[in-house]
Short mmCIF file of C-alpha atoms in Angstrom, two decimals:
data_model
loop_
_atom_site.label_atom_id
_atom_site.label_comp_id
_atom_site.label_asym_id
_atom_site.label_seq_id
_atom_site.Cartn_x
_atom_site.Cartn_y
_atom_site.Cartn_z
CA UNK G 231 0.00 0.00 0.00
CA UNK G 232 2.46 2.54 0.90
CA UNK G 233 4.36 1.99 -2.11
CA UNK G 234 1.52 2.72 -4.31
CA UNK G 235 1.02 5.60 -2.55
CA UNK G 236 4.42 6.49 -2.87
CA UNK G 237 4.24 6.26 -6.74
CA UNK G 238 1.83 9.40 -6.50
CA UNK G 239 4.17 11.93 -5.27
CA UNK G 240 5.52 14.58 -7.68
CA UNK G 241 7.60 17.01 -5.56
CA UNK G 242 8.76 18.85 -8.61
CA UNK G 243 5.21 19.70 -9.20
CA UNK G 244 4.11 20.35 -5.75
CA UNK G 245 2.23 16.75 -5.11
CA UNK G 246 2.68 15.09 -2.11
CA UNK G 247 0.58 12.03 -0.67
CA UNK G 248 1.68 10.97 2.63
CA UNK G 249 0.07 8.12 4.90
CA UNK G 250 -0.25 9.26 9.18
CA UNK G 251 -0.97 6.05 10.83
CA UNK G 252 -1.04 6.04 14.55
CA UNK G 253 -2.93 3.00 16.41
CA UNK G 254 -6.05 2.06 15.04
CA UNK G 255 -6.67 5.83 13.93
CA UNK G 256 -5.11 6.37 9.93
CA UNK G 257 -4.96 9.54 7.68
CA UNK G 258 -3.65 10.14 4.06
CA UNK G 259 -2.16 13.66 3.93
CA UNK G 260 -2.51 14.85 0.36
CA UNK G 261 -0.85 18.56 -0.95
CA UNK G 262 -1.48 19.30 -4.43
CA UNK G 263 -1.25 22.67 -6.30
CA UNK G 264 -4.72 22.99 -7.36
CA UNK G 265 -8.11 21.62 -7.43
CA UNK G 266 -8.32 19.74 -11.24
CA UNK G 267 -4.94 17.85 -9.25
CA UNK G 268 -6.21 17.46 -5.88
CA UNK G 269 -9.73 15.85 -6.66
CA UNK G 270 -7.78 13.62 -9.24
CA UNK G 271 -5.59 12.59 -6.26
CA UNK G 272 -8.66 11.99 -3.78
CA UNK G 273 -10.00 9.32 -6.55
CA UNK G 274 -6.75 7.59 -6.62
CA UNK G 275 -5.88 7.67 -3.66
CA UNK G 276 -9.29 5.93 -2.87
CA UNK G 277 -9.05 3.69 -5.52
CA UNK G 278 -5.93 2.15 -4.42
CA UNK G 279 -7.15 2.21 -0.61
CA UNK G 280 -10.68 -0.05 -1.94
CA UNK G 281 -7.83 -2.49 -3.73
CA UNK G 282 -5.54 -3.05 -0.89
CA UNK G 283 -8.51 -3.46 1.61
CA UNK G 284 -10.04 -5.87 -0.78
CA UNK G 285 -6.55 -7.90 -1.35
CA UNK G 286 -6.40 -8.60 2.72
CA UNK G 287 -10.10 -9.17 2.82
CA UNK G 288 -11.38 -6.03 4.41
CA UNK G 289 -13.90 -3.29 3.67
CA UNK G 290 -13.47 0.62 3.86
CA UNK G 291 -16.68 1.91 5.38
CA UNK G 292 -17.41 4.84 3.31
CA UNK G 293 -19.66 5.75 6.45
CA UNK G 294 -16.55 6.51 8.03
CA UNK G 295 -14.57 8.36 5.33
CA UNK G 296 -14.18 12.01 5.58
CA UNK G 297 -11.73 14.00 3.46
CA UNK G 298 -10.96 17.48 5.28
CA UNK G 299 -9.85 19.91 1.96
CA UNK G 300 -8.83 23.40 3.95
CA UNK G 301 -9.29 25.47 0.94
CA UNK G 302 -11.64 24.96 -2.38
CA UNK G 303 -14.25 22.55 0.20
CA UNK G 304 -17.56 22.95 -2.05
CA UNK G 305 -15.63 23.09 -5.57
CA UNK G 306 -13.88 20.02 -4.37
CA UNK G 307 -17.25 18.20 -3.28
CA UNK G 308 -18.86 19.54 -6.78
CA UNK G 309 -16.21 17.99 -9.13
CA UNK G 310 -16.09 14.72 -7.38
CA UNK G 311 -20.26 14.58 -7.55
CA UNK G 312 -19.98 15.73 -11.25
CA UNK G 313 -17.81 12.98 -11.81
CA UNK G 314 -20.14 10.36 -10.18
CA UNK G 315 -18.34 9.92 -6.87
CA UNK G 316 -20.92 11.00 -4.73
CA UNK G 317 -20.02 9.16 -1.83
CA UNK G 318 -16.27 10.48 -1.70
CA UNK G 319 -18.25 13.92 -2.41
CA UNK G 320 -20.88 13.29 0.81
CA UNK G 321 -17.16 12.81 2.69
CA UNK G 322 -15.50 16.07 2.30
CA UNK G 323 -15.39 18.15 5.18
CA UNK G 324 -13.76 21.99 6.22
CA UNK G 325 -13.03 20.42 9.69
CA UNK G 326 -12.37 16.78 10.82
CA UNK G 327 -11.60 15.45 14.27
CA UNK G 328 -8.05 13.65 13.89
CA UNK G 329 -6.58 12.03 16.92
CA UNK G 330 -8.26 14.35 19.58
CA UNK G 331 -7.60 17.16 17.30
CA UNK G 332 -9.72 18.99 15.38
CA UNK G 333 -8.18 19.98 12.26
CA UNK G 334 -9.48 23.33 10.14
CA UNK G 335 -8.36 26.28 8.22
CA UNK G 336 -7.83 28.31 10.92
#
């Protein structure tokens, strides 16, 4: 998993996509120059999470999911309904609760 992840940073072009994993809590910490970039990195990104969970026999509850974007949050959610992932678009969030934390632009 964390190579494919790996394979999806572009530092010369301002990509990063970084897994935070600490106990049973996990986050994937994704920078990307704009918003065309960044949603195309949120499918991906899920996309290869749904194959690894299905190769070890597990599910990702999309119940669960929330993607915290700190800038662009409605564009964001409106490109990834547009282009039929409503789900991932019913997850993004300006503010998540990470590890006791609540995480926002601010």
């Amino acid at each position: 998993l964390g190579k494919q992840l790996q394979l999806l940073n572009e530092p010369s072009r301002g990509i990063s996509v970084r897994p935070v994993l600490y106990a049973d809590d996990s986050a994937i910490a994704i920078k990307s120059p704009g918003i065309v970039s960044l949603v195309g990195l949120i499918t991906r990104v899920w996309t290869i999470m749904e194959n690894w969970a299905s190769d070890v026999d597990l599910a990702l509850s999309k119940d669960k999911n929330e993607i915290w974007v700190d800038t662009w949050t409605s564009e964001v959610a409106s490109i990834l309904r547009n282009r039929g992932h409503q789900d991932l678009a019913d997850s993004v969030k300006k503010s998540i609760k990470f590890l006791g934390l609540w995480l926002d632009q601010k």
